[in-house]
Amino acid sequence: MAFIRKKRQEQLLQLYSKERFSLLLLNLEEYYFEQHTAHHIQCKGSQNERKIRGSLKICSKSVIFEPDAISEPIIKIPLRDCIKIGKHGENGANRHFANEKSGGISLIFSQVYFIKEHNIVAPYKIERGKMEYVFELDVSGKVEDVVETLLQLHRASCLDKLGDQTAMITAILQSRLARTSFDKNRFQSVSEKLHMECKAEMVTPLVTNPGHVCITDTNLYFQPLNGYPKPVVQITLQDVRRIYKRRHGLMPLGLEVFCTEDDLCSDIYLKFYDPQDRDDLYFYIATYLEHHVAERTAESYTLQWQRGHLSNYQYLLHLNNLADRSCNDLSQYPVFPWIISDYCSSELDLSNPGTFRDLSKPLGALNKERLERLLTRYQEMPEPKFMYGSHYSSPGYVLFYLVRIAPEYMLCLQNGRFDNADRMFNSIAETWKNCLDGATDFKELIPEFYGDDVSFLVNSLKLDLGKRQGGQMVDDVELPPWAQSPEDFLQKSKDALESNYVSEHLHEWIDLIFGYKQKGSEAIGAHNVFHPLTYEGGIDLNSIEDPDEKVAMLTQILEFGQTPKQLFVTPHPRRITPKFKSLSQTSSHNASIADSPGEESFEDLTEESKTLAWNNIAKLQLHEQHKIHKEAITGIAVSCNGSSVFTTSQDSTLKMFSKQSKMLQRSISFSNMALSSCLLLPGDATVISSSWDNNVYFYSIAFGRRQDTLMGHDDAVSKICWHDNRLYSASWDSTVKVWSGVPAEMTGTKRHQFDVLAELEHDVGVDTISLNAASTLLVSGTKEGTVTIWDLTTATILHQVPCHSRTVCDTAFSPDSRHVLSTGEDGCLNVIDVQTGMLISSMTSDEPQRCFIWDGNTVLSGSQSGELLVWDLLGGKITERIQGHAGAVTCIWMNEQCSSIITGGEDRQIMFWKLQY
């Protein structure tokens, strides 16, 4: 779990430093400057005088003394509560002590906190009343400097206006940073070359630690100004896997670095004082990573998730990460949905839809009566309007769930106190009920609810969290009846998250939190409107001139919570589940045979062989090649038995090649214009060719002559398809036409009769078309780079996606018809979700990919240079380059078993390829 792992990392760092002290003992927005070995002198000058050895910490708003003996409490004295600060013995008092030149510092104050006595995490004890503490430094020569620093910080703490306090402390901090620099002796190697150095703060939950960032040709370093929790943090650039720019305090100042692929917990989070420093460091690391790591987008993860290569849990982690959610920033902590709505039954039935929460609605809209009250208030509210007075994610809500594993964070957030015992995270069922019925409670969950670590549910630290009104102590979280143990609860929660129901509906929740229903009219329609300040860009802090107002506004926003960065502006695609796959069968015949065990096993065997072939597509080997044309080859069609190969070419001929005899058997010319594509009609009796002379030609193989000519267009015919006695023709005249044809069993003597059933109009010439398996959808690609998906049952446009900057070379549906892949002269490979029209993946090559075949996950493309490229779409990379033609690969054909491939090229050759595995 993200937070728990981060917590354990910090515990390890504390072991390293052998301290009980933690930055969490500071106030929010407070800095720790320096520490001095010292003694706390109790009962000075009396017989009971006692010296307690420890470390005196000078912080921007307090003085903290950490005794070496863990039986003694840590002492925290707020500077704003100090009445007098000075050298002990000034003004004639204790002159003998002063003359000894001892390092004595006197603090007279009205309030003090006692923390972690016997190293027990508990609410802070407070003692009030005028009192004096004396601290004796080991190095007496530093007393004057420390007193001067404390007086300066005390003046800042006592300023009336919060904005003035912040400004003065910031000036003190920047002065200290300016007087220091990164210690180059900390470099791992003397040969390292410094690239840049700047000031920054290391961010951990609720606290930041100022220091110096340094980047060399091999390492990224951070050196804390105070040397806490260790002298330097070092990250080897070679280990870096991901970097992200972050918003921190609504400003573009954050940078998070990960040395893992999938972990939500980063290795370092830095906040810079200057956006340019952040951008320069990001650019340097990104440039370094270009040679090692592929940059990932939300869309690339969407494709992996849709196709089952990412679980729902993993996908939500990636989306949170891309939306600026970080376990280092509790105001932007990763957000996960409530999934289960049944916390009363003794058994959890994941096959019952009633078990689940409605993921299409925000939590505030799940209770109809409460929603009506909220809407009434919303309608009466002046601008800016909002429906919910609290957010679904905030620091308070995160720590509400995690108080048992992170009690010090809760004490830090709430000024040394735990929440009221009855308002604690006591019961899963109670918490759900309150989120459903409470007037101001709309909180979602956190990733820990779907992880493996149960420690946030169990009071293993034996914390005293208070007593409830009924008299029972707050201890472990009460689980629903269907959970036998905390481990069982998490396992069943994970099972629910990965269930078919959630897989089918999770995209609806993503639309609300990360997608197009997050803002604007869609958000209003979905009852998903939160306070304007929670949204990115909701306020420009730089435009607020009053420092008090700026600090107050920032504090309010950070404590209230922030809406994730919007990742999608169109409806999110749904996941492809086994249920959906069965619905995408290509015909009623296929659907009917699914009930037959024998047929199903044969089908499974065929699918298994196809999967095996595609998994080994990189092992493609050239079997033979033949030069049979005088110009570039434009189309390939093969008879069912594989014995005859038909090709068209820009040399205006259709040729028939015998694979067995390796001889050219026929060469047919219909006109003196180039032919652009060809296909075989069912039964292998007729070949159809499209031509640049605006015609489509039908050739009878049995009779050896032209059977018919369809004069169907006003410009070149660029591509043809055939299915179920219908011809689909694309043309440079900006149309795609659908023609009805005669049954294919008719003898070659009968002429084909064609009627136009539909005309699909485009703005510019169409270069390529393709049908889905059921021929209910058609995709077209134009000369200007637009990919259009058509519903053939109504002859209407489903989606029009301008995703290429130049001509679209080729398009094809995935076997399950869920996605369309297109390639263009701009070198891009784009994947479009058919349901939503969302561009969910885009990869770029350094040259056009003229043609391709794919199985939905892997692509084999023919490039302009003649190479065959194997693309891993889910991994976002080219995995193999296979040497092929001497010129561009212009067309490609694969048999149904995916075991044999034929390519044609500008070098006038056809090449026969075999899979060797």
PDB file of C-alpha atoms in Angstrom, residues 137-340:
ATOM      1  CA  LEU A 137      24.502  24.115  24.584  1.00  0.00           C
ATOM      2  CA  ASP A 138      27.552  21.842  24.408  1.00  0.00           C
ATOM      3  CA  VAL A 139      29.231  24.475  22.239  1.00  0.00           C
ATOM      4  CA  SER A 140      28.852  27.643  24.291  1.00  0.00           C
ATOM      5  CA  GLY A 141      30.191  29.835  21.491  1.00  0.00           C
ATOM      6  CA  LYS A 142      26.991  29.254  19.522  1.00  0.00           C
ATOM      7  CA  VAL A 143      24.652  30.680  22.158  1.00  0.00           C
ATOM      8  CA  GLU A 144      24.563  34.222  20.807  1.00  0.00           C
ATOM      9  CA  ASP A 145      23.885  33.053  17.249  1.00  0.00           C
ATOM     10  CA  VAL A 146      21.096  30.734  18.391  1.00  0.00           C
ATOM     11  CA  VAL A 147      19.519  33.430  20.569  1.00  0.00           C
ATOM     12  CA  GLU A 148      19.660  35.880  17.657  1.00  0.00           C
ATOM     13  CA  THR A 149      17.996  33.316  15.377  1.00  0.00           C
ATOM     14  CA  LEU A 150      15.273  32.609  17.937  1.00  0.00           C
ATOM     15  CA  LEU A 151      14.561  36.307  18.434  1.00  0.00           C
ATOM     16  CA  GLN A 152      14.246  36.783  14.681  1.00  0.00           C
ATOM     17  CA  LEU A 153      11.876  33.827  14.344  1.00  0.00           C
ATOM     18  CA  HIS A 154       9.960  34.993  17.400  1.00  0.00           C
ATOM     19  CA  ARG A 155       9.358  38.383  15.769  1.00  0.00           C
ATOM     20  CA  ALA A 156       7.995  36.578  12.705  1.00  0.00           C
ATOM     21  CA  SER A 157       5.664  34.406  14.809  1.00  0.00           C
ATOM     22  CA  CYS A 158       4.280  37.423  16.649  1.00  0.00           C
ATOM     23  CA  LEU A 159       3.317  39.418  13.546  1.00  0.00           C
ATOM     24  CA  ASP A 160      -0.415  40.110  13.443  1.00  0.00           C
ATOM     25  CA  LYS A 161      -1.015  39.020   9.886  1.00  0.00           C
ATOM     26  CA  LEU A 162      -0.497  35.436   8.753  1.00  0.00           C
ATOM     27  CA  GLY A 163       0.711  36.629   5.356  1.00  0.00           C
ATOM     28  CA  ASP A 164       3.400  38.779   6.987  1.00  0.00           C
ATOM     29  CA  GLN A 165       4.510  35.847   9.144  1.00  0.00           C
ATOM     30  CA  THR A 166       4.844  33.627   6.085  1.00  0.00           C
ATOM     31  CA  ALA A 167       6.743  36.287   4.134  1.00  0.00           C
ATOM     32  CA  MET A 168       9.269  36.871   6.921  1.00  0.00           C
ATOM     33  CA  ILE A 169       9.901  33.153   7.515  1.00  0.00           C
ATOM     34  CA  THR A 170      10.290  32.623   3.752  1.00  0.00           C
ATOM     35  CA  ALA A 171      12.870  35.436   3.666  1.00  0.00           C
ATOM     36  CA  ILE A 172      14.805  33.826   6.531  1.00  0.00           C
ATOM     37  CA  LEU A 173      14.714  30.454   4.764  1.00  0.00           C
ATOM     38  CA  GLN A 174      15.864  31.854   1.429  1.00  0.00           C
ATOM     39  CA  SER A 175      18.696  33.697   3.173  1.00  0.00           C
ATOM     40  CA  ARG A 176      19.892  30.458   4.726  1.00  0.00           C
ATOM     41  CA  LEU A 177      19.683  28.622   1.403  1.00  0.00           C
ATOM     42  CA  ALA A 178      21.580  31.418  -0.353  1.00  0.00           C
ATOM     43  CA  ARG A 179      24.440  31.144   2.153  1.00  0.00           C
ATOM     44  CA  THR A 180      24.876  27.414   1.496  1.00  0.00           C
ATOM     45  CA  SER A 181      25.318  25.182  -1.533  1.00  0.00           C
ATOM     46  CA  PHE A 182      25.393  21.485  -2.338  1.00  0.00           C
ATOM     47  CA  ASP A 183      28.431  19.723  -0.887  1.00  0.00           C
ATOM     48  CA  LYS A 184      30.204  18.294  -3.955  1.00  0.00           C
ATOM     49  CA  ASN A 185      32.104  15.881  -1.699  1.00  0.00           C
ATOM     50  CA  ARG A 186      28.824  13.960  -1.586  1.00  0.00           C
ATOM     51  CA  PHE A 187      29.145  12.952  -5.262  1.00  0.00           C
ATOM     52  CA  GLN A 188      29.359   9.204  -5.751  1.00  0.00           C
ATOM     53  CA  SER A 189      32.300   9.587  -8.126  1.00  0.00           C
ATOM     54  CA  VAL A 190      34.972  12.215  -8.684  1.00  0.00           C
ATOM     55  CA  SER A 191      34.363  11.911 -12.421  1.00  0.00           C
ATOM     56  CA  GLU A 192      30.718  13.049 -12.214  1.00  0.00           C
ATOM     57  CA  LYS A 193      29.910  16.142 -14.236  1.00  0.00           C
ATOM     58  CA  LEU A 194      27.624  18.739 -12.643  1.00  0.00           C
ATOM     59  CA  HIS A 195      24.694  19.709 -14.857  1.00  0.00           C
ATOM     60  CA  MET A 196      22.641  22.013 -12.635  1.00  0.00           C
ATOM     61  CA  GLU A 197      22.074  22.968  -9.003  1.00  0.00           C
ATOM     62  CA  CYS A 198      19.117  24.790  -7.487  1.00  0.00           C
ATOM     63  CA  LYS A 199      17.095  25.246  -4.308  1.00  0.00           C
ATOM     64  CA  ALA A 200      14.073  23.047  -3.622  1.00  0.00           C
ATOM     65  CA  GLU A 201      12.106  21.244  -0.926  1.00  0.00           C
ATOM     66  CA  MET A 202      11.647  17.503  -0.507  1.00  0.00           C
ATOM     67  CA  VAL A 203       7.951  16.788  -0.027  1.00  0.00           C
ATOM     68  CA  THR A 204       6.560  14.077   2.243  1.00  0.00           C
ATOM     69  CA  PRO A 205       2.987  13.852   3.584  1.00  0.00           C
ATOM     70  CA  LEU A 206       2.090  17.065   5.477  1.00  0.00           C
ATOM     71  CA  VAL A 207       5.680  18.373   5.580  1.00  0.00           C
ATOM     72  CA  THR A 208       8.372  19.795   3.310  1.00  0.00           C
ATOM     73  CA  ASN A 209      12.122  19.916   3.917  1.00  0.00           C
ATOM     74  CA  PRO A 210      14.228  22.639   2.222  1.00  0.00           C
ATOM     75  CA  GLY A 211      17.651  22.025   0.719  1.00  0.00           C
ATOM     76  CA  HIS A 212      19.679  21.872  -2.470  1.00  0.00           C
ATOM     77  CA  VAL A 213      19.043  19.770  -5.568  1.00  0.00           C
ATOM     78  CA  CYS A 214      21.983  18.766  -7.717  1.00  0.00           C
ATOM     79  CA  ILE A 215      21.967  16.732 -10.917  1.00  0.00           C
ATOM     80  CA  THR A 216      25.005  15.264 -12.638  1.00  0.00           C
ATOM     81  CA  ASP A 217      25.425  13.084 -15.693  1.00  0.00           C
ATOM     82  CA  THR A 218      24.708   9.983 -13.567  1.00  0.00           C
ATOM     83  CA  ASN A 219      22.865  10.958 -10.359  1.00  0.00           C
ATOM     84  CA  LEU A 220      20.146  13.125  -8.869  1.00  0.00           C
ATOM     85  CA  TYR A 221      20.922  14.413  -5.375  1.00  0.00           C
ATOM     86  CA  PHE A 222      19.002  16.240  -2.668  1.00  0.00           C
ATOM     87  CA  GLN A 223      20.869  17.628   0.345  1.00  0.00           C
ATOM     88  CA  PRO A 224      18.566  18.805   3.172  1.00  0.00           C
ATOM     89  CA  LEU A 225      19.512  22.128   4.714  1.00  0.00           C
ATOM     90  CA  ASN A 226      19.196  20.566   8.173  1.00  0.00           C
ATOM     91  CA  GLY A 227      20.821  17.215   7.339  1.00  0.00           C
ATOM     92  CA  TYR A 228      17.588  15.417   8.304  1.00  0.00           C
ATOM     93  CA  PRO A 229      16.759  12.549   8.015  1.00  0.00           C
ATOM     94  CA  LYS A 230      20.136  11.837   6.405  1.00  0.00           C
ATOM     95  CA  PRO A 231      22.865  14.030   4.907  1.00  0.00           C
ATOM     96  CA  VAL A 232      21.980  13.401   1.260  1.00  0.00           C
ATOM     97  CA  VAL A 233      19.369  11.548  -0.797  1.00  0.00           C
ATOM     98  CA  GLN A 234      20.812  10.041  -3.972  1.00  0.00           C
ATOM     99  CA  ILE A 235      19.024   8.507  -6.960  1.00  0.00           C
ATOM    100  CA  THR A 236      20.897   6.904  -9.854  1.00  0.00           C
ATOM    101  CA  LEU A 237      19.474   8.170 -13.143  1.00  0.00           C
ATOM    102  CA  GLN A 238      19.866   4.711 -14.642  1.00  0.00           C
ATOM    103  CA  ASP A 239      17.337   3.412 -12.097  1.00  0.00           C
ATOM    104  CA  VAL A 240      14.689   6.031 -12.917  1.00  0.00           C
ATOM    105  CA  ARG A 241      11.646   4.619 -14.691  1.00  0.00           C
ATOM    106  CA  ARG A 242       9.134   7.481 -14.597  1.00  0.00           C
ATOM    107  CA  ILE A 243       9.042  11.195 -13.850  1.00  0.00           C
ATOM    108  CA  TYR A 244       5.995  13.444 -13.570  1.00  0.00           C
ATOM    109  CA  LYS A 245       5.460  17.162 -13.254  1.00  0.00           C
ATOM    110  CA  ARG A 246       3.148  17.886 -10.340  1.00  0.00           C
ATOM    111  CA  ARG A 247       0.943  20.663  -9.059  1.00  0.00           C
ATOM    112  CA  HIS A 248       1.922  21.494  -5.503  1.00  0.00           C
ATOM    113  CA  GLY A 249      -0.179  24.016  -3.628  1.00  0.00           C
ATOM    114  CA  LEU A 250      -1.981  24.665  -6.948  1.00  0.00           C
ATOM    115  CA  MET A 251       1.309  25.836  -8.499  1.00  0.00           C
ATOM    116  CA  PRO A 252       3.346  24.079 -11.236  1.00  0.00           C
ATOM    117  CA  LEU A 253       6.317  23.512  -8.930  1.00  0.00           C
ATOM    118  CA  GLY A 254       6.387  19.758  -8.217  1.00  0.00           C
ATOM    119  CA  LEU A 255       8.437  16.928  -9.707  1.00  0.00           C
ATOM    120  CA  GLU A 256       8.060  13.280  -8.696  1.00  0.00           C
ATOM    121  CA  VAL A 257      10.610  10.613  -9.567  1.00  0.00           C
ATOM    122  CA  PHE A 258       9.934   6.856  -9.598  1.00  0.00           C
ATOM    123  CA  CYS A 259      12.423   4.013  -9.828  1.00  0.00           C
ATOM    124  CA  THR A 260       9.626   1.456 -10.258  1.00  0.00           C
ATOM    125  CA  GLU A 261       7.141   0.779 -13.054  1.00  0.00           C
ATOM    126  CA  ASP A 262       3.888   0.251 -11.170  1.00  0.00           C
ATOM    127  CA  ASP A 263       4.379   1.457  -7.594  1.00  0.00           C
ATOM    128  CA  LEU A 264       2.385   4.522  -6.573  1.00  0.00           C
ATOM    129  CA  CYS A 265       5.005   5.380  -3.975  1.00  0.00           C
ATOM    130  CA  SER A 266       7.761   7.500  -5.508  1.00  0.00           C
ATOM    131  CA  ASP A 267      11.441   7.627  -4.593  1.00  0.00           C
ATOM    132  CA  ILE A 268      11.504  11.402  -4.238  1.00  0.00           C
ATOM    133  CA  TYR A 269       9.056  14.280  -4.596  1.00  0.00           C
ATOM    134  CA  LEU A 270      10.596  17.729  -5.017  1.00  0.00           C
ATOM    135  CA  LYS A 271       8.959  21.151  -4.841  1.00  0.00           C
ATOM    136  CA  PHE A 272      10.887  23.960  -6.518  1.00  0.00           C
ATOM    137  CA  TYR A 273      10.730  27.683  -5.823  1.00  0.00           C
ATOM    138  CA  ASP A 274      10.977  28.557  -9.514  1.00  0.00           C
ATOM    139  CA  PRO A 275       8.903  26.759 -12.213  1.00  0.00           C
ATOM    140  CA  GLN A 276      11.820  27.154 -14.619  1.00  0.00           C
ATOM    141  CA  ASP A 277      14.109  25.152 -12.315  1.00  0.00           C
ATOM    142  CA  ARG A 278      11.479  22.394 -12.219  1.00  0.00           C
ATOM    143  CA  ASP A 279      11.129  22.393 -15.995  1.00  0.00           C
ATOM    144  CA  ASP A 280      14.894  22.412 -16.584  1.00  0.00           C
ATOM    145  CA  LEU A 281      15.433  19.449 -14.273  1.00  0.00           C
ATOM    146  CA  TYR A 282      12.494  17.587 -15.823  1.00  0.00           C
ATOM    147  CA  PHE A 283      13.868  18.209 -19.317  1.00  0.00           C
ATOM    148  CA  TYR A 284      17.309  16.931 -18.362  1.00  0.00           C
ATOM    149  CA  ILE A 285      15.987  13.706 -16.797  1.00  0.00           C
ATOM    150  CA  ALA A 286      13.426  13.209 -19.588  1.00  0.00           C
ATOM    151  CA  THR A 287      16.160  13.596 -22.197  1.00  0.00           C
ATOM    152  CA  TYR A 288      18.222  11.012 -20.343  1.00  0.00           C
ATOM    153  CA  LEU A 289      15.249   8.657 -20.151  1.00  0.00           C
ATOM    154  CA  GLU A 290      14.367   8.956 -23.854  1.00  0.00           C
ATOM    155  CA  HIS A 291      17.040   6.407 -24.575  1.00  0.00           C
ATOM    156  CA  HIS A 292      15.886   4.056 -21.834  1.00  0.00           C
ATOM    157  CA  VAL A 293      12.189   4.416 -21.019  1.00  0.00           C
ATOM    158  CA  ALA A 294       9.086   4.929 -23.152  1.00  0.00           C
ATOM    159  CA  GLU A 295       6.820   7.769 -21.995  1.00  0.00           C
ATOM    160  CA  ARG A 296       3.362   6.523 -21.046  1.00  0.00           C
ATOM    161  CA  THR A 297       0.046   8.296 -21.477  1.00  0.00           C
ATOM    162  CA  ALA A 298      -3.399   7.671 -20.011  1.00  0.00           C
ATOM    163  CA  GLU A 299      -4.489   6.377 -23.416  1.00  0.00           C
ATOM    164  CA  SER A 300      -1.757   3.745 -23.600  1.00  0.00           C
ATOM    165  CA  TYR A 301      -2.836   2.419 -20.203  1.00  0.00           C
ATOM    166  CA  THR A 302      -6.466   2.483 -21.366  1.00  0.00           C
ATOM    167  CA  LEU A 303      -5.654   0.080 -24.206  1.00  0.00           C
ATOM    168  CA  GLN A 304      -3.826  -2.274 -21.839  1.00  0.00           C
ATOM    169  CA  TRP A 305      -6.722  -2.165 -19.375  1.00  0.00           C
ATOM    170  CA  GLN A 306      -9.372  -2.725 -22.031  1.00  0.00           C
ATOM    171  CA  ARG A 307      -7.572  -5.805 -23.290  1.00  0.00           C
ATOM    172  CA  GLY A 308      -7.098  -7.296 -19.830  1.00  0.00           C
ATOM    173  CA  HIS A 309      -3.360  -6.701 -19.512  1.00  0.00           C
ATOM    174  CA  LEU A 310      -3.938  -4.363 -16.548  1.00  0.00           C
ATOM    175  CA  SER A 311      -6.277  -5.131 -13.665  1.00  0.00           C
ATOM    176  CA  ASN A 312      -8.873  -2.584 -12.583  1.00  0.00           C
ATOM    177  CA  TYR A 313      -6.705  -1.858  -9.543  1.00  0.00           C
ATOM    178  CA  GLN A 314      -3.544  -1.277 -11.611  1.00  0.00           C
ATOM    179  CA  TYR A 315      -5.404   0.924 -14.075  1.00  0.00           C
ATOM    180  CA  LEU A 316      -6.829   3.128 -11.322  1.00  0.00           C
ATOM    181  CA  LEU A 317      -3.337   3.495  -9.844  1.00  0.00           C
ATOM    182  CA  HIS A 318      -1.994   4.661 -13.216  1.00  0.00           C
ATOM    183  CA  LEU A 319      -4.852   7.121 -13.721  1.00  0.00           C
ATOM    184  CA  ASN A 320      -4.342   8.554 -10.243  1.00  0.00           C
ATOM    185  CA  ASN A 321      -0.659   8.964 -10.946  1.00  0.00           C
ATOM    186  CA  LEU A 322      -1.259  10.724 -14.258  1.00  0.00           C
ATOM    187  CA  ALA A 323      -3.871  12.969 -12.608  1.00  0.00           C
ATOM    188  CA  ASP A 324      -1.356  14.429 -10.119  1.00  0.00           C
ATOM    189  CA  ARG A 325      -2.415  12.181  -7.240  1.00  0.00           C
ATOM    190  CA  SER A 326       0.511  11.273  -5.003  1.00  0.00           C
ATOM    191  CA  CYS A 327       0.936   9.489  -1.693  1.00  0.00           C
ATOM    192  CA  ASN A 328       3.289  12.347  -0.761  1.00  0.00           C
ATOM    193  CA  ASP A 329       0.505  14.934  -1.006  1.00  0.00           C
ATOM    194  CA  LEU A 330      -2.479  14.204   1.234  1.00  0.00           C
ATOM    195  CA  SER A 331      -4.546  16.935  -0.435  1.00  0.00           C
ATOM    196  CA  GLN A 332      -4.129  14.970  -3.676  1.00  0.00           C
ATOM    197  CA  TYR A 333      -3.992  11.412  -2.353  1.00  0.00           C
ATOM    198  CA  PRO A 334      -5.007   8.610  -4.769  1.00  0.00           C
ATOM    199  CA  VAL A 335      -8.766   8.153  -4.842  1.00  0.00           C
ATOM    200  CA  PHE A 336     -10.549   4.799  -5.303  1.00  0.00           C
ATOM    201  CA  PRO A 337     -14.289   4.098  -5.456  1.00  0.00           C
ATOM    202  CA  TRP A 338     -16.606   2.480  -2.989  1.00  0.00           C
ATOM    203  CA  ILE A 339     -17.516  -0.715  -4.857  1.00  0.00           C
ATOM    204  CA  ILE A 340     -19.619  -2.802  -2.489  1.00  0.00           C
TER     205      ILE A 340
END
